[in-house]
Every structure is written in structure tokens, then in C-alpha cells.
CSV table of C-alpha atoms and ligand atoms in Angstrom, one decimal:
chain,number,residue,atom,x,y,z
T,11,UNK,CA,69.6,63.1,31.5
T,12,UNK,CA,70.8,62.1,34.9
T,13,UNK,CA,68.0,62.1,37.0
T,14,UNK,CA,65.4,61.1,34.3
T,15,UNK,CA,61.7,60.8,35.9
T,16,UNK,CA,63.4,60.7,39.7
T,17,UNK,CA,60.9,62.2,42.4
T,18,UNK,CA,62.9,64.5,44.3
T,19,UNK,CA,61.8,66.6,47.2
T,20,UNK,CA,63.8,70.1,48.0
T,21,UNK,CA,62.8,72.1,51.1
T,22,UNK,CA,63.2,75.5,51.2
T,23,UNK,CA,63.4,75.5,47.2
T,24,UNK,CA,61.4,79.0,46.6
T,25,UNK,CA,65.0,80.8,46.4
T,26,UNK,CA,68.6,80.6,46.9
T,27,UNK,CA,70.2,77.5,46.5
T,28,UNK,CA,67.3,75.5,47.4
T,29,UNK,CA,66.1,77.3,43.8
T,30,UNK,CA,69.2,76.7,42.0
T,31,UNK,CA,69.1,72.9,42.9
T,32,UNK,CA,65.0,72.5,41.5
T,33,UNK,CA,65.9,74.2,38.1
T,34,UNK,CA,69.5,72.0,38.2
T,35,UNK,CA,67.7,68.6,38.6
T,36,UNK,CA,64.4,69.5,36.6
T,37,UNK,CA,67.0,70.1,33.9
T,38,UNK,CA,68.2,66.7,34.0
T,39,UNK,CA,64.8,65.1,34.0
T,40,UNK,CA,63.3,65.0,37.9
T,41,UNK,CA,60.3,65.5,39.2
T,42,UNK,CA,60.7,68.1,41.7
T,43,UNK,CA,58.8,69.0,44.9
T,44,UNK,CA,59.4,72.4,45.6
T,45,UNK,CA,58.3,73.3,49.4
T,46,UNK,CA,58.1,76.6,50.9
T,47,UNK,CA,57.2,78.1,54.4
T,48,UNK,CA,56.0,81.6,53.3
T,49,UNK,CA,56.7,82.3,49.8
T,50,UNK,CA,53.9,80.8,47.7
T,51,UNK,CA,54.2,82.9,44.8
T,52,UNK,CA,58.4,82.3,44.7
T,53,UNK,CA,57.4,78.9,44.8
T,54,UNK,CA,55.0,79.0,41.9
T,55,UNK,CA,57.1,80.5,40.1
T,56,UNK,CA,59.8,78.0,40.7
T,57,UNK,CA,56.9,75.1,39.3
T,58,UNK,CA,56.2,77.0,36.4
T,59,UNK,CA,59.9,77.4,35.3
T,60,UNK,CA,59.9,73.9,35.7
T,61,UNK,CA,57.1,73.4,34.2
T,62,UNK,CA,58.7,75.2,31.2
T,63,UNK,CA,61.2,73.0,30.7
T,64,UNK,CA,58.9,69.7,30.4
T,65,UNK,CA,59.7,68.4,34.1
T,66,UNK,CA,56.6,67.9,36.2
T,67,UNK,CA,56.7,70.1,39.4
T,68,UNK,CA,54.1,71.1,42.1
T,69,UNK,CA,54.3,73.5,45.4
T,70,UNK,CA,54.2,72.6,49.1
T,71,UNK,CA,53.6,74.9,51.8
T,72,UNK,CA,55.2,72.9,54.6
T,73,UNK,CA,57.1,74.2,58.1
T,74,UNK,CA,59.8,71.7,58.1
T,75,UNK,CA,60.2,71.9,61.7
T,76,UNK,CA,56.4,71.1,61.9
T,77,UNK,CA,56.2,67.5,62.2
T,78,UNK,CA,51.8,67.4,61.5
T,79,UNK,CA,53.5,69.7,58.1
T,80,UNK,CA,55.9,67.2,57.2
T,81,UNK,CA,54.1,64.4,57.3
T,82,UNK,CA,51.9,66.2,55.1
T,83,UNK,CA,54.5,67.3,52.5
T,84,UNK,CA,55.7,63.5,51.6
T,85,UNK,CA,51.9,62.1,52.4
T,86,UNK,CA,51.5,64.8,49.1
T,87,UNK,CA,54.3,63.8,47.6
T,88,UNK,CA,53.7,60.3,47.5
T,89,UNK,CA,50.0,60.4,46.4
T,90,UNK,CA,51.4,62.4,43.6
T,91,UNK,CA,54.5,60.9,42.2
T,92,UNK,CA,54.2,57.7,43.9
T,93,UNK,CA,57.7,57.7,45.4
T,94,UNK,CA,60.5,59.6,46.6
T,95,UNK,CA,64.1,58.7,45.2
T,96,UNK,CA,66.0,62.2,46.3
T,97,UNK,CA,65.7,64.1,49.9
T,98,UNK,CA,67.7,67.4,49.7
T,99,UNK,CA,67.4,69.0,53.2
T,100,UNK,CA,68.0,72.3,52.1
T,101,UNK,CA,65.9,74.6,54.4
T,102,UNK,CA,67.9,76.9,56.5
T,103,UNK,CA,67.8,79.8,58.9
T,104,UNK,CA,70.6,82.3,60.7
T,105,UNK,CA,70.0,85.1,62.9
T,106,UNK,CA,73.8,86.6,63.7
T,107,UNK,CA,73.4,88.1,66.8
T,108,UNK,CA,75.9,89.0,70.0
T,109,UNK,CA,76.5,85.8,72.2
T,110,UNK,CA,74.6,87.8,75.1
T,111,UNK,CA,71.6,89.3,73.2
T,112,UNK,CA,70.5,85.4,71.8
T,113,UNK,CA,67.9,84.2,73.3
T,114,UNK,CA,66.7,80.3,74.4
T,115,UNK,CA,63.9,81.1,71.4
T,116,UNK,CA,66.0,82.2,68.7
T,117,UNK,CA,68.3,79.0,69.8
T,118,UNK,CA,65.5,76.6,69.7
T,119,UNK,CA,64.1,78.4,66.2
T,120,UNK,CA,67.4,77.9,64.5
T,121,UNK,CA,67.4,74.0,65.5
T,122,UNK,CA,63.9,73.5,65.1
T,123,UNK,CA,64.3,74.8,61.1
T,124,UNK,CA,67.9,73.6,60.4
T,125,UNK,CA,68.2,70.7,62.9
T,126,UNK,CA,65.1,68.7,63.6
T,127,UNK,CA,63.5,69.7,60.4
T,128,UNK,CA,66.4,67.5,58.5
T,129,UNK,CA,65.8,64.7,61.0
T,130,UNK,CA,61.6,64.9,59.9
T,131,UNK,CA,62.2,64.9,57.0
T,132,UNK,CA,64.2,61.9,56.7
T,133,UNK,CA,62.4,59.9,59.1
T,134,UNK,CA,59.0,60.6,57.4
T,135,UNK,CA,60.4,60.1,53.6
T,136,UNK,CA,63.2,57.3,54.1
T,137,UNK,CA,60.1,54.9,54.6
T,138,UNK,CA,58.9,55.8,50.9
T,139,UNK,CA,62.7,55.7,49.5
T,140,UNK,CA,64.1,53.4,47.3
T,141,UNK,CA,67.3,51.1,46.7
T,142,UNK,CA,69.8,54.1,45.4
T,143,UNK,CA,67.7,56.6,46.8
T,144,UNK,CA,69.5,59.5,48.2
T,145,UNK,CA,69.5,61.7,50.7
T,146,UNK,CA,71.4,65.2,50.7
T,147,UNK,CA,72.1,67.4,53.9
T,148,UNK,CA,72.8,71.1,53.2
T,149,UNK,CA,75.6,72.1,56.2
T,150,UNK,CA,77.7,75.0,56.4
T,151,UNK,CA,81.6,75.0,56.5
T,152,UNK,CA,80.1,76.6,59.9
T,153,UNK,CA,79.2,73.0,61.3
T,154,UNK,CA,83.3,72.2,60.9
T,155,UNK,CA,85.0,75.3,62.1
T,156,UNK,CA,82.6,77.4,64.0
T,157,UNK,CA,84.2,81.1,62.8
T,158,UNK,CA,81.9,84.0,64.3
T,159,UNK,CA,80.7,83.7,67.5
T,160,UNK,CA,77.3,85.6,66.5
T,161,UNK,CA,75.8,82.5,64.6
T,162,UNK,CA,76.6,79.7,67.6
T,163,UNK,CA,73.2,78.3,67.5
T,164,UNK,CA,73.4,77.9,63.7
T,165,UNK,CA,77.2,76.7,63.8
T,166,UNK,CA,76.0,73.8,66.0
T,167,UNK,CA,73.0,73.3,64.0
T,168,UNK,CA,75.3,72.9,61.2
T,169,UNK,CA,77.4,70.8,62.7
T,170,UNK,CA,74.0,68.5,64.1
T,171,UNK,CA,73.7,68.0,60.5
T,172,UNK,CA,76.8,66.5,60.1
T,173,UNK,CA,76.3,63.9,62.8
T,174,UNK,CA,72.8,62.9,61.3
T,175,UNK,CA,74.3,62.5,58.1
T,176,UNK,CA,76.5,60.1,59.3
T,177,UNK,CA,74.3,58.1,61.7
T,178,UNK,CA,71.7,57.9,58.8
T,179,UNK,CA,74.3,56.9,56.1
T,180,UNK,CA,74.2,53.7,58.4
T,181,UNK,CA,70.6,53.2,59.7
T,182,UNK,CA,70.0,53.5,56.5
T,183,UNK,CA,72.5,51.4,54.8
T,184,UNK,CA,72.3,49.9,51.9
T,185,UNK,CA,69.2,51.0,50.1
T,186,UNK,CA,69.7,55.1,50.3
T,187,UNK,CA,72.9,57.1,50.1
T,188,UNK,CA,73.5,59.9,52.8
T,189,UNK,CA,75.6,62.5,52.5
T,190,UNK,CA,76.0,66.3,53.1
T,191,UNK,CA,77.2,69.6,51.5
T,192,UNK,CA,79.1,72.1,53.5
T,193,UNK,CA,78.9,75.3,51.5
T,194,UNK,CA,81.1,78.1,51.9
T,195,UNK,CA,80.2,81.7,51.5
T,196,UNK,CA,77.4,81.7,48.9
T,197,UNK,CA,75.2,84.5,47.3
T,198,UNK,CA,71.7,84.7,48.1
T,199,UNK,CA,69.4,86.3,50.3
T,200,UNK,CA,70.1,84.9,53.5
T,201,UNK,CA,73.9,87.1,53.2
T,202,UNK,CA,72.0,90.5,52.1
T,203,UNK,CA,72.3,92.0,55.3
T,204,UNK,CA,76.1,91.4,56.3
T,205,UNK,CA,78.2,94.6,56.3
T,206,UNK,CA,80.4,95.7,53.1
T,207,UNK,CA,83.6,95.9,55.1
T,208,UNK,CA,82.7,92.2,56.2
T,209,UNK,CA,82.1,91.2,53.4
T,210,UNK,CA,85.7,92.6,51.5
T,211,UNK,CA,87.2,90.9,54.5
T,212,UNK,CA,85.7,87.2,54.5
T,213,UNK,CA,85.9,87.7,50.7
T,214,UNK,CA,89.4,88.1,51.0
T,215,UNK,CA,89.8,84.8,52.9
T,216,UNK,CA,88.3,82.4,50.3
T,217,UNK,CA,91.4,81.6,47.9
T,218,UNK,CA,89.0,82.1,44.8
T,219,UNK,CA,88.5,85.8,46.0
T,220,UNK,CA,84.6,85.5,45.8
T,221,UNK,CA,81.5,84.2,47.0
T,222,UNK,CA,80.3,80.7,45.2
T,223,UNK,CA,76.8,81.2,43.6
T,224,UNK,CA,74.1,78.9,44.0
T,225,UNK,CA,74.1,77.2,40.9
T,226,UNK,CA,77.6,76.1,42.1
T,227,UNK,CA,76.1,74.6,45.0
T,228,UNK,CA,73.9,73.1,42.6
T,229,UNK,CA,76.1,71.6,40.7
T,230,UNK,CA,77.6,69.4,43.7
T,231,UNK,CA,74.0,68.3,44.7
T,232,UNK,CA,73.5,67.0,41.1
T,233,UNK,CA,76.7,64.7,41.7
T,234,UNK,CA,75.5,63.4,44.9
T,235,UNK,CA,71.7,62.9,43.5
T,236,UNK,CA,73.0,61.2,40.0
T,237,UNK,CA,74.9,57.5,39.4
T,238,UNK,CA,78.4,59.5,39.6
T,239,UNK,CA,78.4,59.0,43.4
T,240,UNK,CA,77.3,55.7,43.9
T,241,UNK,CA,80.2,54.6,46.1
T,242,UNK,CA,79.7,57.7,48.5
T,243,UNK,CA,77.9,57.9,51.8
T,244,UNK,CA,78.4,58.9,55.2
T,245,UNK,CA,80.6,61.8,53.9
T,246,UNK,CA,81.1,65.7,53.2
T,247,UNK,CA,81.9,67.6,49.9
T,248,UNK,CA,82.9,71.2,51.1
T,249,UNK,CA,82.1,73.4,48.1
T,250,UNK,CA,83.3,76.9,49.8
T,251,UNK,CA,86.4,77.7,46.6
T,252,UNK,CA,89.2,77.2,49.5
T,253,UNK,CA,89.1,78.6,52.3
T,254,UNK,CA,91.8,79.8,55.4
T,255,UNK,CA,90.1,79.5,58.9
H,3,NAD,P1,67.9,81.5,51.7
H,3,NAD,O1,67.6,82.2,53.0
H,3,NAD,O2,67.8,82.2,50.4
H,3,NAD,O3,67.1,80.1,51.6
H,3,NAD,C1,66.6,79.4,52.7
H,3,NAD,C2,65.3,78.8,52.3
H,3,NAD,O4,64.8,78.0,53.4
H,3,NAD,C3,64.3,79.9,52.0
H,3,NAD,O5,63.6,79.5,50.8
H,3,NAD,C4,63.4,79.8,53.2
H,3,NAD,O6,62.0,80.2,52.9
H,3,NAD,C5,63.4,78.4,53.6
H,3,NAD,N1,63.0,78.1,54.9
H,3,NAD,C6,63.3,78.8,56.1
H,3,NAD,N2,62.7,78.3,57.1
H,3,NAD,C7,61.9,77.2,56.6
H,3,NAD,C8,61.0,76.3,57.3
H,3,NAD,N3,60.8,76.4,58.6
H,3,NAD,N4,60.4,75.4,56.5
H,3,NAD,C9,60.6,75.4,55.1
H,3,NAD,N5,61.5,76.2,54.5
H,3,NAD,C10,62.1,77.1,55.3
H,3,NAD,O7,69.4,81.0,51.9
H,3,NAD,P2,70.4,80.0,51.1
H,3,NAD,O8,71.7,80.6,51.2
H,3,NAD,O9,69.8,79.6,49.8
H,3,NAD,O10,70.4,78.7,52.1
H,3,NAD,C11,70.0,77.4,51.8
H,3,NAD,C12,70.8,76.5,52.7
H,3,NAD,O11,72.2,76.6,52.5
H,3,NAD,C13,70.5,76.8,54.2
H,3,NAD,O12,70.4,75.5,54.9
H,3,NAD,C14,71.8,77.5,54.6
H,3,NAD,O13,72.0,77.4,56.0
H,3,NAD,C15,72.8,76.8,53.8
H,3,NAD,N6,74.1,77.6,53.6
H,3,NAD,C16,74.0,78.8,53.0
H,3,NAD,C17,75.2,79.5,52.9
H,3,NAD,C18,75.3,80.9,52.3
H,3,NAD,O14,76.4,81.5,52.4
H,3,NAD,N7,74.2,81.4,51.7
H,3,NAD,C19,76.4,78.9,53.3
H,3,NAD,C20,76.4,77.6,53.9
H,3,NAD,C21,75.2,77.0,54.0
């Protein structure tokens, strides 16, 4: 087991890949936190599969770009378990809209949730970390090359991620590892709505000829929690099964 008895926070773990990297590190022996913003009984059922499988698991409801919320998520968290050993800022929203139509709310929405939420969260749970703890940011290949003007205020969200990451792989330097994961095109909910013919044509772009599946996500997350990565930080793992811009 590579993350036996490790305390591990996810936000935005009720679905998607959020879901697929609880089950992932429950399955090699962490305690996960799953947190939620609106779906309490995706979340339960989320603990219970965890449950399941001998892990210990309970359910936040937490805004993460609520900082009175946050505080109370790792407050929770630590009166729990104890500790934290494993941030993954996983909590995300889009809204793909025309450049003219987007408003200065859906702006700041998108970089309240997917911007300042990340920097809460590490400033409230980096005090409770430990030596080797780590800390993983969920980008987007959007944060590196920005590719449909529609999403703007997520692309630069995306890419704020990337700059946290690497200011907090210092400020934080040596006790916790930082590091994100820019996922490609991935299937889950948050892509439900995009056209067909869009969809054919971005799917023709990726050199695998499909969309990556959470558990795929998962699966680089796991590397970056676990002892494999313990001379990484600071630093991006694109996981979007080659891609031409
Ligand atoms: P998703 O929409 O299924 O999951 C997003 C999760 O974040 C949901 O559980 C949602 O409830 C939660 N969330 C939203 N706002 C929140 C808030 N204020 N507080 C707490 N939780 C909140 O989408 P997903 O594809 O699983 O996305 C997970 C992450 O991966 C996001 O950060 C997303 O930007 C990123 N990502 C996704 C893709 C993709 O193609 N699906 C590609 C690159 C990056």
C-alpha cells in the first residue's frame, strides 16, 4: 500500500476526477476527506465506497472559495484524523461562454472556485502538514496554451494555478512537495454539454484519439501523493495522451 494510514483531503471529490482520485488513494490505504459544495448524497456515497474497502472516510460540505468554509473543512479534518499529509486541489468550475457575453461575475466565480480556493486551501492546511507532505494542484493544459477563447477566465485560472504551484513549492520548501496536474480532455460531467461535432474534432487532436478517463488522472495523482516522487516539486505532469495545439 502506498499511502497506508496517510490523511488526505480532496476537494471537489463527490464526482469526476476528484471521485476517481478518493477511491484511487483509499485503495492504497488513506484516509480520505471527501468535500463537496452541493452534492451530499454523491459524497456519501463516495465515504461509503470507501468505507467498503476498509479505509476510513468522512464528508465535508465546504465552499472552497469560502474562506469561514475552509477553515472549517481542515479545522474538521484535523480534530478527526489528527493531521493532514496530502492536499489535492481538485475543485473546478468552467462556464464557456462568448468573450462579450462573460460577465465581471462569472470572471470572479471562476477564480474564486478554481483560483483562490487552491490558495485557501493551502494556506489553511500547509500549517497542519508534515515533512513529505504533499500538495497536488489540478490545472488544465488550458493554463499552458489557452485554446478557446470562450473559457478565458478559466484558462487564466488555470494558468494562476501554475504560478502558485510554483511559488508554494518554495515557501514551502523542504517539508511539503508541490506540484500540479495539467489534464487534457477528460470524461466527466463537467464536458457533458460540449457539442458532438466539437467533440469529433478536439478528439481528433489528441494523438491517442480519445478522451483520458478519470481514473487516468488518478493514476498520476497517486505518483505525486506516494514515495515514487520524492525528488519532484515545483513542477507539471501533463496527463492529456499527446496533444497538437
Ligand atoms: P466535475 O465538474 O465533474 O468536478 C468538479 C468538482 O468540483 C465537482 O464535484 C464540483 O461539485 C466541485 N466544486 C465545484 N465548485 C466547488 C466549490 N466552490 N467548492 C467545492 N467543490 C466545488 O469536473 P472534473 O472534470 O472532475 O474536474 C475536476 C478538476 O479537473 C477541475 O479542477 C477541472 O478544472 C480539472 N480539469 C478537468 C478537465 C476535463 O476535461 N474534465 C480537464 C482539465 C482539468
Amino acid at each position: 500500500m502506498k499511502l497506508q494510514n496517510k490523511v488526505v483531503i480532496i476537494t471537489g471529490s463527490s464526482r469526476g476526477i476528484g471521485k476517481a482520485v478518493a477511491l484511487t488513494f483509499a485503495k492504497e490505504g488513506a484516509k480520505v476527506v471527501v468535500n463537496y459544495n452541493n452534492s451530499k448524497d454523491r459524497a456519501e456515497e463516495v465515504v461509503n465506497a470507501i468505507t467498503v474497502m476498509g479505509s476510513e472516510s468522512f464528508a465535508v460540505k465546504a465552499d472552497v472559495s469560502n474562506e469561514a468554509e475552509v477553515k472549517r473543512m481542515i479545522d474538521e479534518t484535523v480534530n478527526r484524523f489528527g493531521t493532514i499529509d496530502i492536499l489535492v486541489n481538485n475543485a473546478g468550475i468552467v462556464f464557456d461562454i462568448p468573450f462579450m457575453e462573460k460577465t465581471v461575475d462569472q470572471w470572479q466565480k471562476v477564480l474564486g472556485v478554481n483560483l483562490i480556493g487552491v490558495f485557501l486551501c493551502c494556506k489553511y492546511a500547509s500549517p497542519h502538514m508534515n515533512e513529505g507532505s504533499r500538495i497536488i494542484n489540478i490545472s488544465s493544459t488550458n493554463g499552458i496554451y489557452s485554446m478557446h477563447p470562450e473559457s478565458m477566465d478559466y484558462d487564466a485560472s488555470k494558468a494562476g494555478v501554475l504560478a502558485i504551484t510554483r511559488s508554494l513549492a518554495q515557501e514551502l520548501a523542504p517539508k511539503i512537495l508541490v506540484n500540479t496536474i495539467a489534464p487534457g480532455w477528460v470524461d466527466t460531467e463537467m464536458n457533458k454539454d460540449l457539442p458532438e461535432d466539437f467533440v469529433k474534432k478536439e478528439t481528433d487532436r489528441i494523438f491517442v484519439k480519445r478522451f483520458g478517463q478519470p481514473e487516468e488522472i488518478a493514476k498520476a495523482a497517486l505518483f505525486l501523493a506516494s514515495e515514487d516522487s520524492s525528488y519532484i516539486s515545483g513542477t507539471t505532469i501533463v496527463v492529456d495522451g499527446g496533444y497538437s495545439s
